[in-house]
Amino acid sequence: MNEDEINDFETEFKFEEPKPVRLTFHLIAKRNLPLGYDENDHDQVLKELNAISHIRLDRANIGKIDSFELLGPKVTNLYLQVNLIEKIENLECLKNLTFLTLADNRIRRVENLNCLPKLHFLDLSHNCVSQQNFDIDEFPQSLIILNLKGNPCCNHPDHRGRIIQELVNLRQLDEVEVSAKEKREVGLEASSDEEEAEEEEEEELVSSNKQPQEKESLQSFSTEILMRSQRRMEQGLKDHHYHTAELDQIRERTHLPLSSRRAQQS
């Protein structure tokens, strides 16, 4: 293939850069309310939006976070992954937010997150946060799960240590559980549950007589530890769903509103 043919091929199959879309009240309603919502008046649409706890706005080419001041205090989960967002902003009106994903955007700086005092889950993976624009004080202390994978800031030699030391409630960082050993290394006390989990892992490894002698063994050794951690997390999630189902049964018998998760399914 000569140079002209290559140029023709590139021209024919060239994909245009998507243009940022403005985040508006209409877009929020369109993505989160049933078909036909626009047949209602503005006040009714606003009332329906204010009853929603999970707002989904992923994969919409959104360029800027805006318009959330119209939403009510019931919003706990916000999905903004795979957009064109460059800055974290305008979230201070969502005081009860516990879950926020901004993965796969164009964010360059950690900022404006301390206004979310109840935030437990934050996914900022695969953005553009550099070491120079990484300020750990911008993260709320309430965080339990944080994902920064795929950002340049992860190349810092003490990436895990410095974050674990400052965010004392963190249980998982970059999809890997925070161990009791890591906490002790930065001068923090490990909880009894974390100590027990660590002891169980050590006992299992000793009883199975698996020692990472070579590179292949080390890889399988690490994989096994991660799999056990994942199983514990999955079991915890199953227990949570079981208890939620029990509560919903009680609510049904007493004619109380269902949980938001069950209400969305029905």
Short mmCIF file of C-alpha atoms in Angstrom, two decimals, residues 33-255:
data_model
loop_
_atom_site.label_atom_id
_atom_site.label_comp_id
_atom_site.label_asym_id
_atom_site.label_seq_id
_atom_site.Cartn_x
_atom_site.Cartn_y
_atom_site.Cartn_z
CA LEU A 33 -37.59 9.02 33.59
CA PRO A 34 -39.91 6.69 31.63
CA LEU A 35 -40.95 7.43 28.04
CA GLY A 36 -43.67 10.03 27.86
CA TYR A 37 -42.33 12.07 30.77
CA ASP A 38 -42.37 15.19 28.55
CA GLU A 39 -46.15 15.03 28.36
CA ASN A 40 -46.24 16.26 31.97
CA ASP A 41 -45.72 19.85 33.03
CA HIS A 42 -42.38 21.06 34.38
CA ASP A 43 -43.40 20.84 38.04
CA GLN A 44 -44.52 17.22 37.68
CA VAL A 45 -41.29 16.25 35.90
CA LEU A 46 -39.28 17.95 38.64
CA LYS A 47 -41.29 16.10 41.29
CA GLU A 48 -40.59 12.76 39.61
CA LEU A 49 -36.87 13.52 39.32
CA ASN A 50 -36.68 14.50 42.97
CA ALA A 51 -37.96 11.06 43.93
CA ILE A 52 -35.03 9.27 42.24
CA SER A 53 -32.00 8.15 44.24
CA HIS A 54 -29.86 6.85 41.33
CA ILE A 55 -29.05 9.29 38.50
CA ARG A 56 -27.54 7.69 35.38
CA LEU A 57 -25.80 9.96 32.87
CA ASP A 58 -23.02 7.74 31.56
CA ARG A 59 -21.90 7.65 27.90
CA ALA A 60 -23.64 10.88 26.93
CA ASN A 61 -20.63 12.99 25.77
CA ILE A 62 -21.28 15.40 28.66
CA GLY A 63 -18.63 18.12 28.76
CA LYS A 64 -19.41 19.84 32.07
CA ILE A 65 -21.08 18.92 35.36
CA ASP A 66 -24.07 21.21 35.84
CA SER A 67 -27.82 21.49 36.57
CA PHE A 68 -27.84 19.24 39.64
CA GLU A 69 -29.23 22.02 41.83
CA LEU A 70 -32.65 21.00 40.48
CA LEU A 71 -32.37 17.56 42.07
CA GLY A 72 -33.51 16.73 45.57
CA PRO A 73 -31.74 15.35 48.64
CA LYS A 74 -32.73 11.77 47.78
CA VAL A 75 -29.91 11.43 45.23
CA THR A 76 -27.32 8.99 46.61
CA ASN A 77 -25.78 7.50 43.45
CA LEU A 78 -24.46 9.42 40.45
CA TYR A 79 -23.13 7.72 37.32
CA LEU A 80 -21.07 9.99 35.03
CA GLN A 81 -18.58 7.53 33.57
CA VAL A 82 -17.43 7.60 29.92
CA ASN A 83 -18.09 11.25 29.16
CA LEU A 84 -15.94 14.27 28.19
CA ILE A 85 -15.83 15.93 31.62
CA GLU A 86 -12.64 17.89 32.37
CA LYS A 87 -13.39 19.31 35.82
CA ILE A 88 -15.07 18.13 39.02
CA GLU A 89 -17.51 20.89 39.97
CA ASN A 90 -21.09 21.83 40.91
CA LEU A 91 -21.69 18.84 43.18
CA GLU A 92 -22.17 20.76 46.44
CA CYS A 93 -25.97 20.52 46.12
CA LEU A 94 -25.82 16.69 46.39
CA LYS A 95 -25.07 16.51 50.11
CA ASN A 96 -26.33 12.92 50.48
CA LEU A 97 -24.27 11.47 47.64
CA THR A 98 -22.62 8.19 48.68
CA PHE A 99 -21.64 6.76 45.27
CA LEU A 100 -19.93 8.69 42.46
CA THR A 101 -18.28 7.33 39.34
CA LEU A 102 -16.38 9.62 36.98
CA ALA A 103 -14.30 6.92 35.31
CA ASP A 104 -13.11 7.38 31.71
CA ASN A 105 -13.37 11.14 31.46
CA ARG A 106 -10.76 13.90 30.96
CA ILE A 107 -10.39 15.08 34.54
CA ARG A 108 -6.96 16.56 35.32
CA ARG A 109 -7.29 17.65 38.92
CA VAL A 110 -8.75 16.30 42.17
CA GLU A 111 -10.94 19.11 43.51
CA ASN A 112 -14.36 20.12 44.87
CA LEU A 113 -15.07 16.79 46.57
CA ASN A 114 -14.95 17.85 50.22
CA CYS A 115 -18.49 19.17 49.82
CA LEU A 116 -19.67 15.53 49.80
CA PRO A 117 -19.45 14.48 53.48
CA LYS A 118 -21.27 11.15 52.95
CA LEU A 119 -19.34 9.93 49.91
CA HIS A 120 -18.24 6.30 50.36
CA PHE A 121 -17.44 5.18 46.80
CA LEU A 122 -15.45 7.22 44.28
CA ASP A 123 -14.25 5.95 40.90
CA LEU A 124 -11.86 8.31 39.10
CA SER A 125 -10.10 5.61 37.12
CA HIS A 126 -8.75 6.28 33.62
CA ASN A 127 -8.63 10.05 33.76
CA CYS A 128 -5.68 12.45 33.43
CA VAL A 129 -4.89 13.35 37.06
CA SER A 130 -1.16 14.09 37.26
CA GLN A 131 1.05 14.10 40.33
CA GLN A 132 1.18 17.92 40.24
CA ASN A 133 -2.63 18.16 40.35
CA PHE A 134 -3.15 15.50 43.01
CA ASP A 135 -4.20 16.95 46.36
CA ILE A 136 -5.17 14.27 48.86
CA ASP A 137 -6.83 16.88 51.09
CA GLU A 138 -9.52 17.27 48.42
CA PHE A 139 -10.87 13.78 49.15
CA PRO A 140 -13.59 13.50 51.83
CA GLN A 141 -12.60 11.45 54.88
CA SER A 142 -15.78 9.41 54.48
CA LEU A 143 -14.34 7.45 51.53
CA ILE A 144 -14.30 3.66 51.87
CA ILE A 145 -13.60 2.66 48.25
CA LEU A 146 -11.40 4.74 45.92
CA ASN A 147 -10.26 3.87 42.40
CA LEU A 148 -7.55 5.92 40.68
CA LYS A 149 -6.25 3.28 38.27
CA GLY A 150 -5.10 4.59 34.90
CA ASN A 151 -4.10 8.07 36.15
CA PRO A 152 -0.51 9.39 35.99
CA CYS A 153 -0.64 10.12 39.74
CA CYS A 154 -0.55 6.36 40.39
CA ASN A 155 3.11 6.35 39.33
CA HIS A 156 4.13 8.01 42.60
CA PRO A 157 6.54 5.64 44.44
CA ASP A 158 4.42 5.71 47.61
CA HIS A 159 1.03 5.94 45.91
CA ARG A 160 -0.80 3.51 48.20
CA GLY A 161 0.97 4.42 51.41
CA ARG A 162 0.29 8.14 51.31
CA ILE A 163 -3.40 7.66 50.49
CA ILE A 164 -3.98 4.96 53.12
CA GLN A 165 -2.30 7.14 55.73
CA GLU A 166 -4.56 10.14 55.05
CA LEU A 167 -7.87 8.40 54.28
CA VAL A 168 -8.15 6.35 57.45
CA ASN A 169 -11.55 4.80 56.60
CA LEU A 170 -10.40 3.44 53.24
CA ARG A 171 -10.93 -0.30 52.75
CA GLN A 172 -10.19 -0.65 49.06
CA LEU A 173 -7.80 1.31 46.81
CA ASP A 174 -7.47 0.79 43.06
CA GLU A 175 -9.53 -2.43 43.24
CA VAL A 176 -7.21 -3.94 45.87
CA GLU A 177 -8.23 -4.29 49.51
CA VAL A 178 -6.29 -2.25 52.06
CA SER A 179 -4.57 -4.79 54.30
CA ALA A 180 -3.95 -4.60 58.03
CA LYS A 181 -0.23 -4.71 57.25
CA GLU A 182 -0.47 -1.64 55.01
CA LYS A 183 -2.28 0.24 57.76
CA ARG A 184 0.34 -0.65 60.34
CA GLU A 185 3.15 0.41 58.00
CA VAL A 186 1.77 3.96 57.87
CA GLY A 187 1.15 4.11 61.61
CA LEU A 188 -2.56 3.31 61.68
CA GLU A 189 -4.33 0.75 63.83
CA ALA A 190 -6.04 -2.10 62.00
CA SER A 191 -9.55 -3.08 63.04
CA SER A 192 -10.23 -6.49 64.58
CA ASP A 193 -11.99 -7.61 61.38
CA GLU A 194 -8.95 -6.69 59.29
CA GLU A 195 -6.63 -8.47 61.70
CA GLU A 196 -8.79 -11.61 61.60
CA ALA A 197 -8.91 -11.56 57.79
CA GLU A 198 -5.13 -11.26 57.62
CA GLU A 199 -4.66 -14.12 60.09
CA GLU A 200 -7.06 -16.31 58.10
CA GLU A 201 -5.09 -15.69 54.92
CA GLU A 202 -1.82 -16.57 56.64
CA GLU A 203 -3.29 -19.76 58.14
CA GLU A 204 -4.72 -20.85 54.80
CA LEU A 205 -1.40 -20.31 53.07
CA VAL A 206 0.50 -22.25 55.72
CA SER A 207 -1.98 -25.15 55.74
CA SER A 208 -1.93 -25.41 51.96
CA ASN A 209 1.89 -25.25 52.03
CA LYS A 210 2.04 -22.82 49.13
CA GLN A 211 5.21 -20.75 49.02
CA PRO A 212 6.03 -18.38 46.11
CA GLN A 213 9.45 -19.79 45.17
CA GLU A 214 9.51 -18.71 41.52
CA LYS A 215 7.94 -16.01 39.36
CA GLU A 216 5.07 -18.27 38.27
CA SER A 217 4.39 -19.27 41.86
CA LEU A 218 4.44 -15.64 42.98
CA GLN A 219 1.85 -14.71 40.38
CA SER A 220 -0.50 -17.50 41.41
CA PHE A 221 0.15 -16.64 45.06
CA SER A 222 -0.89 -13.01 44.49
CA THR A 223 -3.86 -14.03 42.39
CA GLU A 224 -5.11 -16.35 45.11
CA ILE A 225 -4.95 -13.59 47.73
CA LEU A 226 -6.89 -11.20 45.48
CA MET A 227 -9.49 -13.86 44.71
CA ARG A 228 -10.06 -14.48 48.41
CA SER A 229 -10.42 -10.74 49.00
CA GLN A 230 -12.91 -10.52 46.15
CA ARG A 231 -14.91 -13.45 47.54
CA ARG A 232 -15.16 -11.73 50.92
CA MET A 233 -16.42 -8.54 49.26
CA GLU A 234 -18.96 -10.48 47.17
CA GLN A 235 -20.20 -12.28 50.26
CA GLY A 236 -20.62 -8.96 52.03
CA LEU A 237 -22.65 -7.66 49.08
CA LYS A 238 -24.84 -10.79 49.11
CA ASP A 239 -25.45 -10.33 52.84
CA HIS A 240 -26.43 -6.70 52.22
CA HIS A 241 -28.91 -7.69 49.49
CA TYR A 242 -30.34 -10.42 51.75
CA HIS A 243 -30.94 -7.98 54.59
CA THR A 244 -32.42 -5.43 52.16
CA ALA A 245 -34.85 -8.08 50.90
CA GLU A 246 -35.84 -8.88 54.49
CA LEU A 247 -36.50 -5.22 55.19
CA ASP A 248 -38.58 -4.92 52.01
CA GLN A 249 -40.73 -7.84 53.12
CA ILE A 250 -41.34 -6.09 56.43
CA ARG A 251 -42.15 -2.84 54.60
CA GLU A 252 -44.65 -4.67 52.39
CA ARG A 253 -46.40 -6.16 55.40
CA THR A 254 -46.56 -2.79 57.15
CA HIS A 255 -47.39 -0.81 53.96
#
